[in-house]
mmCIF file of C-alpha atoms and ligand atoms in Angstrom:
data_model
loop_
_atom_site.group_PDB
_atom_site.id
_atom_site.type_symbol
_atom_site.label_atom_id
_atom_site.label_comp_id
_atom_site.label_asym_id
_atom_site.label_seq_id
_atom_site.Cartn_x
_atom_site.Cartn_y
_atom_site.Cartn_z
ATOM 1 C CA MET A 1 124.848 92.261 101.601
ATOM 2 C CA ALA A 2 123.671 95.682 102.750
ATOM 3 C CA ARG A 3 123.829 97.400 106.144
ATOM 4 C CA ILE A 4 120.315 98.469 107.087
ATOM 5 C CA ALA A 5 119.185 100.648 109.984
ATOM 6 C CA VAL A 6 115.615 100.084 111.196
ATOM 7 C CA ILE A 7 114.543 103.153 113.150
ATOM 8 C CA PHE A 8 111.168 103.305 114.841
ATOM 9 C CA GLY A 9 108.781 105.033 117.199
ATOM 10 C CA THR A 10 106.130 103.161 119.147
ATOM 11 C CA THR A 11 103.815 103.826 122.061
ATOM 12 C CA ASP A 12 102.039 100.539 122.768
ATOM 13 C CA GLY A 13 104.469 98.116 121.116
ATOM 14 C CA GLN A 14 102.832 97.102 117.824
ATOM 15 C CA THR A 15 105.308 99.052 115.677
ATOM 16 C CA ALA A 16 108.144 97.476 117.675
ATOM 17 C CA LYS A 17 106.688 94.042 116.853
ATOM 18 C CA ILE A 18 106.381 94.998 113.163
ATOM 19 C CA VAL A 19 109.982 96.215 112.888
ATOM 20 C CA ARG A 20 111.257 93.025 114.579
ATOM 21 C CA HIS A 21 109.388 91.050 111.903
ATOM 22 C CA VAL A 22 110.908 93.235 109.156
ATOM 23 C CA ALA A 23 114.404 92.907 110.677
ATOM 24 C CA ASP A 24 114.088 89.091 110.865
ATOM 25 C CA LEU A 25 113.091 88.993 107.217
ATOM 26 C CA LEU A 26 115.935 91.299 106.116
ATOM 27 C CA ARG A 27 118.410 89.166 108.105
ATOM 28 C CA SER A 28 117.041 86.012 106.493
ATOM 29 C CA GLU A 29 117.941 87.705 103.175
ATOM 30 C CA ARG A 30 121.492 88.003 104.611
ATOM 31 C CA HIS A 31 121.540 91.742 105.239
ATOM 32 C CA LEU A 32 123.121 93.254 108.361
ATOM 33 C CA VAL A 33 120.380 94.930 110.386
ATOM 34 C CA GLN A 34 120.499 97.266 113.367
ATOM 35 C CA ILE A 35 117.246 98.203 115.116
ATOM 36 C CA LEU A 36 117.146 101.624 116.802
ATOM 37 C CA ASP A 37 114.303 102.625 119.141
ATOM 38 C CA THR A 38 113.985 106.429 119.092
ATOM 39 C CA ARG A 39 112.786 106.385 122.750
ATOM 40 C CA ALA A 40 116.326 105.372 123.799
ATOM 41 C CA PRO A 41 119.608 107.282 123.344
ATOM 42 C CA LEU A 42 120.941 106.660 119.838
ATOM 43 C CA PRO A 43 124.548 106.055 118.713
ATOM 44 C CA GLN A 44 126.677 109.057 117.698
ATOM 45 C CA SER A 45 126.404 108.515 113.899
ATOM 46 C CA PRO A 46 123.458 106.181 113.490
ATOM 47 C CA LEU A 47 123.521 106.425 109.683
ATOM 48 C CA GLY A 48 127.284 106.248 109.138
ATOM 49 C CA ASN A 49 128.061 103.414 106.663
ATOM 50 C CA VAL A 50 124.391 102.510 106.268
ATOM 51 C CA ASP A 51 123.122 101.413 102.822
ATOM 52 C CA GLY A 52 119.382 101.659 103.513
ATOM 53 C CA VAL A 53 116.924 102.716 106.187
ATOM 54 C CA VAL A 54 113.538 101.439 107.323
ATOM 55 C CA LEU A 55 111.602 104.081 109.251
ATOM 56 C CA ALA A 56 108.466 103.137 111.191
ATOM 57 C CA ALA A 57 106.062 104.917 113.530
ATOM 58 C CA SER A 58 102.449 104.735 114.633
ATOM 59 C CA ILE A 59 99.737 107.358 114.460
ATOM 60 C CA ARG A 60 98.321 108.710 117.716
ATOM 61 C CA MET A 61 95.840 111.545 117.629
ATOM 62 C CA GLY A 62 96.744 112.241 114.021
ATOM 63 C CA LYS A 63 100.520 112.395 114.576
ATOM 64 C CA PHE A 64 103.540 110.123 114.506
ATOM 65 C CA GLN A 65 105.841 109.831 117.551
ATOM 66 C CA ARG A 66 107.823 113.032 118.100
ATOM 67 C CA PRO A 67 111.255 111.345 118.621
ATOM 68 C CA LEU A 68 110.950 109.688 115.190
ATOM 69 C CA LEU A 69 110.117 113.056 113.620
ATOM 70 C CA ALA A 70 113.070 114.651 115.419
ATOM 71 C CA PHE A 71 115.354 111.876 114.150
ATOM 72 C CA VAL A 72 114.226 112.384 110.548
ATOM 73 C CA ARG A 73 114.685 116.156 110.793
ATOM 74 C CA GLU A 74 118.157 115.783 112.287
ATOM 75 C CA HIS A 75 119.343 113.187 109.755
ATOM 76 C CA ARG A 76 117.443 114.438 106.711
ATOM 77 C CA GLU A 77 120.574 115.065 104.612
ATOM 78 C CA ALA A 78 121.887 111.535 105.176
ATOM 79 C CA LEU A 79 118.439 110.008 104.577
ATOM 80 C CA LEU A 80 118.155 111.802 101.233
ATOM 81 C CA ARG A 81 121.274 110.005 99.971
ATOM 82 C CA ILE A 82 120.170 106.393 100.619
ATOM 83 C CA PRO A 83 117.139 104.179 99.857
ATOM 84 C CA THR A 84 114.451 104.593 102.516
ATOM 85 C CA VAL A 85 111.047 103.088 103.270
ATOM 86 C CA PHE A 86 108.493 104.219 105.841
ATOM 87 C CA LEU A 87 105.967 101.991 107.607
ATOM 88 C CA ALA A 88 103.062 104.130 108.841
ATOM 89 C CA VAL A 89 101.149 102.092 111.444
ATOM 90 C CA SER A 90 97.577 102.994 112.389
ATOM 91 C CA LEU A 91 94.063 101.747 112.999
ATOM 92 C CA SER A 92 92.820 103.758 110.022
ATOM 93 C CA ALA A 93 94.912 101.531 107.744
ATOM 94 C CA ALA A 94 92.843 98.579 109.002
ATOM 95 C CA ARG A 95 89.551 100.212 108.015
ATOM 96 C CA GLN A 96 90.160 100.439 104.254
ATOM 97 C CA THR A 97 87.394 103.035 103.753
ATOM 98 C CA PRO A 98 88.010 106.185 101.666
ATOM 99 C CA PRO A 99 87.808 108.525 104.732
ATOM 100 C CA ALA A 100 90.208 106.269 106.681
ATOM 101 C CA ARG A 101 92.618 106.222 103.730
ATOM 102 C CA ARG A 102 92.412 110.004 103.480
ATOM 103 C CA GLU A 103 93.201 110.293 107.203
ATOM 104 C CA VAL A 104 96.363 108.192 106.803
ATOM 105 C CA GLN A 105 97.416 110.179 103.710
ATOM 106 C CA LYS A 106 96.825 113.437 105.573
ATOM 107 C CA THR A 107 99.001 112.303 108.483
ATOM 108 C CA ILE A 108 101.760 111.191 106.097
ATOM 109 C CA ALA A 109 101.548 114.535 104.240
ATOM 110 C CA ARG A 110 101.953 116.338 107.579
ATOM 111 C CA PHE A 111 104.992 114.144 108.373
ATOM 112 C CA VAL A 112 106.546 115.126 105.016
ATOM 113 C CA ALA A 113 105.757 118.819 105.575
ATOM 114 C CA GLU A 114 107.140 118.811 109.120
ATOM 115 C CA THR A 115 110.338 116.919 108.308
ATOM 116 C CA LYS A 116 110.848 118.174 104.724
ATOM 117 C CA PHE A 117 111.670 114.567 103.907
ATOM 118 C CA THR A 118 109.783 112.231 101.553
ATOM 119 C CA PRO A 119 110.623 108.541 102.093
ATOM 120 C CA GLY A 120 111.412 106.531 98.967
ATOM 121 C CA GLU A 121 108.411 104.275 99.597
ATOM 122 C CA ILE A 122 105.599 104.423 102.122
ATOM 123 C CA LEU A 123 103.448 101.528 103.338
ATOM 124 C CA PRO A 124 100.398 102.234 105.518
ATOM 125 C CA VAL A 125 100.238 99.254 107.929
ATOM 126 C CA ALA A 126 97.243 98.197 110.017
ATOM 127 C CA GLY A 127 98.167 98.207 113.711
ATOM 128 C CA ALA A 128 96.496 96.760 116.782
ATOM 129 C CA LEU A 129 93.962 97.541 119.475
ATOM 130 C CA PRO A 130 95.477 96.148 122.679
ATOM 131 C CA TYR A 131 92.688 97.067 125.122
ATOM 132 C CA SER A 132 94.477 95.186 127.933
ATOM 133 C CA ARG A 133 97.433 97.604 127.710
ATOM 134 C CA TYR A 134 95.399 100.810 127.915
ATOM 135 C CA GLY A 135 94.785 102.762 131.099
ATOM 136 C CA PHE A 136 91.229 103.640 132.079
ATOM 137 C CA PHE A 137 90.908 106.929 130.154
ATOM 138 C CA THR A 138 92.698 105.705 127.009
ATOM 139 C CA LYS A 139 90.467 102.630 126.954
ATOM 140 C CA LEU A 140 87.377 104.824 127.286
ATOM 141 C CA ALA A 141 88.523 107.185 124.512
ATOM 142 C CA ILE A 142 89.433 104.357 122.128
ATOM 143 C CA LEU A 143 86.182 102.547 122.925
ATOM 144 C CA PHE A 144 84.255 105.724 122.023
ATOM 145 C CA ILE A 145 86.190 106.136 118.743
ATOM 146 C CA SER A 146 85.694 102.441 117.905
ATOM 147 C CA LYS A 147 81.940 102.732 118.540
ATOM 148 C CA ILE A 148 81.485 105.692 116.213
ATOM 149 C CA SER A 149 83.780 104.285 113.512
ATOM 150 C CA GLY A 150 82.359 100.743 113.588
ATOM 151 C CA GLY A 151 85.523 99.247 115.119
ATOM 152 C CA ASP A 152 85.891 96.429 117.663
ATOM 153 C CA THR A 153 84.470 97.241 121.076
ATOM 154 C CA ASP A 154 84.998 94.128 123.239
ATOM 155 C CA THR A 155 87.435 95.608 125.762
ATOM 156 C CA SER A 156 87.982 92.222 127.417
ATOM 157 C CA ARG A 157 90.296 91.196 124.576
ATOM 158 C CA ASP A 158 93.071 92.538 122.314
ATOM 159 C CA TYR A 159 92.836 92.846 118.523
ATOM 160 C CA GLU A 160 95.620 92.701 115.957
ATOM 161 C CA TYR A 161 94.946 93.802 112.367
ATOM 162 C CA THR A 162 98.484 93.801 110.937
ATOM 163 C CA ASP A 163 98.665 92.119 107.539
ATOM 164 C CA TRP A 164 101.923 90.226 108.095
ATOM 165 C CA ALA A 165 102.025 88.951 104.505
ATOM 166 C CA ALA A 166 101.867 92.535 103.165
ATOM 167 C CA VAL A 167 104.619 93.649 105.582
ATOM 168 C CA SER A 168 106.785 90.662 104.568
ATOM 169 C CA SER A 169 106.339 91.309 100.872
ATOM 170 C CA PHE A 170 107.216 95.015 101.309
ATOM 171 C CA ALA A 171 110.335 94.112 103.338
ATOM 172 C CA ARG A 172 111.341 91.437 100.840
ATOM 173 C CA SER A 173 111.177 93.846 97.896
ATOM 174 C CA PHE A 174 113.349 96.327 99.872
ATOM 175 C CA ALA A 175 115.806 93.489 100.615
ATOM 176 C CA VAL A 176 116.026 92.645 96.919
ATOM 177 C CA ARG A 177 116.483 96.286 95.922
ATOM 178 C CA LEU A 178 119.337 96.696 98.410
ATOM 179 C CA ARG A 179 120.945 93.446 97.328
ATOM 180 C CA GLU A 180 121.022 94.774 93.758
ATOM 181 C CA ALA A 181 122.620 97.987 95.060
ATOM 182 C CA SER A 182 125.084 96.161 97.405
ATOM 183 C CA PRO A 183 125.823 92.750 95.869
ATOM 184 C CA LEU A 184 127.595 89.986 97.799
ATOM 185 C CA PRO A 185 131.396 90.048 97.455
ATOM 186 C CA PRO A 186 132.771 87.884 94.622
ATOM 187 C CA ALA A 187 132.980 84.156 95.366
ATOM 188 C CA PRO A 188 136.385 82.861 96.546
ATOM 189 C CA ALA A 189 138.221 80.548 94.145
ATOM 190 C CA ASP A 190 137.518 77.392 96.256
ATOM 191 C CA GLY A 191 133.792 77.710 95.593
ATOM 192 C CA HIS A 192 132.936 78.389 99.262
ATOM 193 C CA ARG A 193 130.434 81.089 98.220
ATOM 194 C CA ALA A 194 128.227 78.518 96.473
ATOM 195 C CA ALA A 195 127.723 76.725 99.802
ATOM 196 C CA VAL A 196 126.582 79.976 101.457
ATOM 197 C CA ALA A 197 124.435 81.398 98.682
ATOM 198 C CA THR A 198 121.774 78.706 98.489
HETATM 199 C C1 FMN B 201 95.454 107.271 122.338
HETATM 200 C C2 FMN B 201 95.469 106.663 120.958
HETATM 201 C C3 FMN B 201 95.293 107.487 119.848
HETATM 202 C C4 FMN B 201 95.270 106.948 118.557
HETATM 203 N N1 FMN B 201 95.091 107.777 117.500
HETATM 204 C C5 FMN B 201 94.977 107.256 116.257
HETATM 205 C C6 FMN B 201 94.720 108.101 115.135
HETATM 206 O O1 FMN B 201 94.645 109.321 115.227
HETATM 207 N N2 FMN B 201 94.581 107.501 113.930
HETATM 208 C C7 FMN B 201 94.676 106.141 113.762
HETATM 209 O O2 FMN B 201 94.510 105.663 112.651
HETATM 210 N N3 FMN B 201 94.974 105.322 114.806
HETATM 211 C C8 FMN B 201 95.110 105.840 116.037
HETATM 212 N N4 FMN B 201 95.387 105.029 117.106
HETATM 213 C C9 FMN B 201 95.634 103.603 116.872
HETATM 214 C C10 FMN B 201 97.141 103.271 116.827
HETATM 215 O O3 FMN B 201 97.753 103.834 115.681
HETATM 216 C C11 FMN B 201 97.297 101.741 116.803
HETATM 217 O O4 FMN B 201 96.803 101.221 118.010
HETATM 218 C C12 FMN B 201 98.738 101.306 116.567
HETATM 219 O O5 FMN B 201 98.772 99.904 116.463
HETATM 220 C C13 FMN B 201 99.634 101.759 117.701
HETATM 221 O O6 FMN B 201 100.959 101.369 117.424
HETATM 222 P P1 FMN B 201 102.052 101.255 118.582
HETATM 223 O O7 FMN B 201 101.600 100.122 119.467
HETATM 224 O O8 FMN B 201 103.313 100.961 117.891
HETATM 225 O O9 FMN B 201 102.073 102.560 119.297
HETATM 226 C C14 FMN B 201 95.430 105.542 118.381
HETATM 227 C C15 FMN B 201 95.611 104.724 119.505
HETATM 228 C C16 FMN B 201 95.646 105.269 120.781
HETATM 229 C C17 FMN B 201 95.838 104.370 121.971
#
């Protein structure tokens, strides 16, 4: 059983939804998980006694959320010592075209350059287009971008592109890797462990 911190940045809530899904899956694999939203004040030593970290943020105007970047910069030394994964949420990841892929890679490269930290693994994740949550000007801007990039333009509804199976499989492989690094304690003599570890 490993202690895992899931640390995220979000603006419209899709990354928050994705990290809750990841946390549920890690808990179902019997890891101890703490979710930390970088918009809120964080505990004094958020990475003390942590065996692994899931970082997640979404791309807005070519950048990830500043508080997540600040967190990574501040805790870089600790992050370098433990297994880490990074979920990079965006609309470009939903497009699957070479220019869209390049845009995601460029944003990730800027994240690495700005934080001087390279996560152990990185998964670009398709986000959402929640038109109903946007204010007038954001809706107009996103509608314009969607029109020129061939995206969805019906502003009377919300769209979700997240590939939940891909997110689950990524989280599951992290769970397995951490289990190998932090195995369950040895079974007690009365065989109780067998009843737990089904
Ligand atoms: C104002 C705004 C700017 C955005 N900029 C980008 C961008 O530069 N590249 C991209 O791929 N997606 C962009 N997106 C799409 C978001 O990454 C996507 O909606 C994601 O799901 C948002 O995640 P969140 O709800 O966790 O903030 C933008 C969305 C908004 C509303």
